[in-house]
PDB file of C-alpha atoms in Angstrom:
ATOM      1  CA  MET A 121     -17.189 -12.740  10.183  1.00  0.00           C
ATOM      2  CA  THR A 122     -14.392 -13.906  12.439  1.00  0.00           C
ATOM      3  CA  THR A 123     -11.118 -12.136  13.114  1.00  0.00           C
ATOM      4  CA  SER A 124      -9.427 -14.548  10.701  1.00  0.00           C
ATOM      5  CA  ASP A 125     -12.000 -13.822   7.994  1.00  0.00           C
ATOM      6  CA  LEU A 126     -11.515 -10.094   8.410  1.00  0.00           C
ATOM      7  CA  ALA A 127      -7.722 -10.494   8.361  1.00  0.00           C
ATOM      8  CA  GLU A 128      -7.952 -12.291   5.017  1.00  0.00           C
ATOM      9  CA  VAL A 129      -9.948  -9.377   3.628  1.00  0.00           C
ATOM     10  CA  LEU A 130      -7.481  -6.837   5.052  1.00  0.00           C
ATOM     11  CA  PHE A 131      -4.605  -8.837   3.564  1.00  0.00           C
ATOM     12  CA  CYS A 132      -6.073  -8.099   0.116  1.00  0.00           C
ATOM     13  CA  CYS A 133      -6.517  -4.371   0.729  1.00  0.00           C
ATOM     14  CA  GLY A 134      -4.090  -1.713  -0.308  1.00  0.00           C
ATOM     15  CA  LEU A 135      -3.295  -0.734   3.265  1.00  0.00           C
ATOM     16  CA  GLN A 136       0.249  -1.421   4.375  1.00  0.00           C
ATOM     17  CA  GLU A 137       1.795  -1.751   7.799  1.00  0.00           C
ATOM     18  CA  SER A 138       3.980   1.253   6.987  1.00  0.00           C
ATOM     19  CA  ASP A 139       0.784   3.341   6.554  1.00  0.00           C
ATOM     20  CA  HIS A 140       0.063   2.925  10.298  1.00  0.00           C
ATOM     21  CA  PRO A 141      -3.686   2.908   9.545  1.00  0.00           C
ATOM     22  CA  THR A 142      -6.181   3.921  12.186  1.00  0.00           C
ATOM     23  CA  ALA A 143      -8.912   1.523  13.300  1.00  0.00           C
ATOM     24  CA  GLU A 144     -11.442   3.439  11.208  1.00  0.00           C
ATOM     25  CA  GLN A 145      -9.202   3.241   8.127  1.00  0.00           C
ATOM     26  CA  VAL A 146      -8.887  -0.523   8.633  1.00  0.00           C
ATOM     27  CA  ARG A 147     -12.634  -0.992   9.020  1.00  0.00           C
ATOM     28  CA  ALA A 148     -13.320   1.211   5.969  1.00  0.00           C
ATOM     29  CA  ALA A 149     -10.774  -0.670   3.846  1.00  0.00           C
ATOM     30  CA  ILE A 150     -12.347  -3.992   4.830  1.00  0.00           C
ATOM     31  CA  ARG A 151     -15.867  -2.717   4.048  1.00  0.00           C
ATOM     32  CA  ASP A 152     -14.698  -1.379   0.686  1.00  0.00           C
ATOM     33  CA  ARG A 153     -12.906  -4.615  -0.232  1.00  0.00           C
ATOM     34  CA  ILE A 154     -15.906  -6.763   0.687  1.00  0.00           C
ATOM     35  CA  GLY A 155     -18.045  -4.451  -1.424  1.00  0.00           C
ATOM     36  CA  ALA A 156     -15.624  -4.767  -4.343  1.00  0.00           C
ATOM     37  CA  CYS A 157     -15.978  -8.545  -4.053  1.00  0.00           C
ATOM     38  CA  GLY A 158     -19.762  -8.226  -4.282  1.00  0.00           C
ATOM     39  CA  GLY A 159     -20.135  -9.087  -0.614  1.00  0.00           C
ATOM     40  CA  ASP A 160     -18.541 -12.493  -1.179  1.00  0.00           C
ATOM     41  CA  ARG A 161     -15.277 -12.890   0.708  1.00  0.00           C
ATOM     42  CA  SER A 162     -14.326 -15.972  -1.355  1.00  0.00           C
ATOM     43  CA  GLY A 163     -12.771 -13.589  -3.889  1.00  0.00           C
ATOM     44  CA  CYS A 164     -10.541 -12.256  -1.136  1.00  0.00           C
ATOM     45  CA  VAL A 165      -9.620 -15.763  -0.030  1.00  0.00           C
ATOM     46  CA  ALA A 166      -8.542 -16.561  -3.595  1.00  0.00           C
ATOM     47  CA  LEU A 167      -6.294 -13.475  -3.627  1.00  0.00           C
ATOM     48  CA  VAL A 168      -4.717 -14.503  -0.322  1.00  0.00           C
ATOM     49  CA  ALA A 169      -3.968 -17.958  -1.718  1.00  0.00           C
ATOM     50  CA  GLN A 170      -2.469 -16.464  -4.864  1.00  0.00           C
ATOM     51  CA  GLU A 171      -0.267 -14.081  -2.882  1.00  0.00           C
ATOM     52  CA  ALA A 172       0.859 -16.901  -0.594  1.00  0.00           C
ATOM     53  CA  GLY A 173       1.958 -18.875  -3.631  1.00  0.00           C
ATOM     54  CA  ASP A 174       3.482 -15.950  -5.526  1.00  0.00           C
ATOM     55  CA  HIS A 175       5.242 -14.332  -2.556  1.00  0.00           C
ATOM     56  CA  PRO A 176       5.703 -16.893   0.217  1.00  0.00           C
ATOM     57  CA  GLU A 177       8.470 -14.821   1.801  1.00  0.00           C
ATOM     58  CA  THR A 178       6.094 -11.941   2.548  1.00  0.00           C
ATOM     59  CA  TYR A 179       2.900 -13.891   3.216  1.00  0.00           C
ATOM     60  CA  ARG A 180       3.564 -14.734   6.863  1.00  0.00           C
ATOM     61  CA  PRO A 181       4.645 -11.253   8.013  1.00  0.00           C
ATOM     62  CA  ARG A 182       1.717  -9.613   6.189  1.00  0.00           C
ATOM     63  CA  MET A 183      -0.822 -12.079   7.591  1.00  0.00           C
ATOM     64  CA  ARG A 184       0.565 -11.578  11.114  1.00  0.00           C
ATOM     65  CA  TRP A 185       0.171  -7.838  10.620  1.00  0.00           C
ATOM     66  CA  ALA A 186      -3.361  -8.281   9.260  1.00  0.00           C
ATOM     67  CA  LEU A 187      -4.409 -10.462  12.196  1.00  0.00           C
ATOM     68  CA  SER A 188      -3.036  -8.119  14.841  1.00  0.00           C
ATOM     69  CA  THR A 189      -4.398  -5.044  13.060  1.00  0.00           C
ATOM     70  CA  VAL A 190      -7.890  -6.517  12.763  1.00  0.00           C
ATOM     71  CA  SER A 191      -7.786  -7.540  16.424  1.00  0.00           C
ATOM     72  CA  ARG A 192      -7.041  -3.943  17.395  1.00  0.00           C
ATOM     73  CA  ALA A 193      -9.490  -2.364  14.928  1.00  0.00           C
ATOM     74  CA  TYR A 194     -12.390  -4.535  16.048  1.00  0.00           C
ATOM     75  CA  ARG A 195     -11.541  -4.605  19.759  1.00  0.00           C
ATOM     76  CA  GLY A 196     -14.701  -4.590  21.773  1.00  0.00           C
ATOM     77  CA  LEU A 197     -16.774  -5.701  18.826  1.00  0.00           C
ATOM     78  CA  GLY A 198     -16.178  -9.405  19.403  1.00  0.00           C
ATOM     79  CA  THR A 199     -14.874 -11.870  16.863  1.00  0.00           C
ATOM     80  CA  THR A 200     -17.901 -11.686  14.579  1.00  0.00           C
ATOM     81  CA  ALA A 201     -17.946  -8.166  13.199  1.00  0.00           C
ATOM     82  CA  ALA A 202     -17.980  -6.490   9.810  1.00  0.00           C
TER      83      ALA A 202
END
């Protein structure tokens, strides 16, 4: 999975920027969410699209946070990690 793919999954997790999650918490939340989707990230993508439509004012800041957080959490693992 790419950084963008992982960010979409993180976007759908319960973690919040205000939680200041550690890299391990981010990776665990992503693993758990992918597991909850039966290993198919398309369920996460659908949630991202729904949130973008329902809450466009918060979509961009949350996705920016998700992208930067995933980049930090998977640093050194390359762009295809999960």
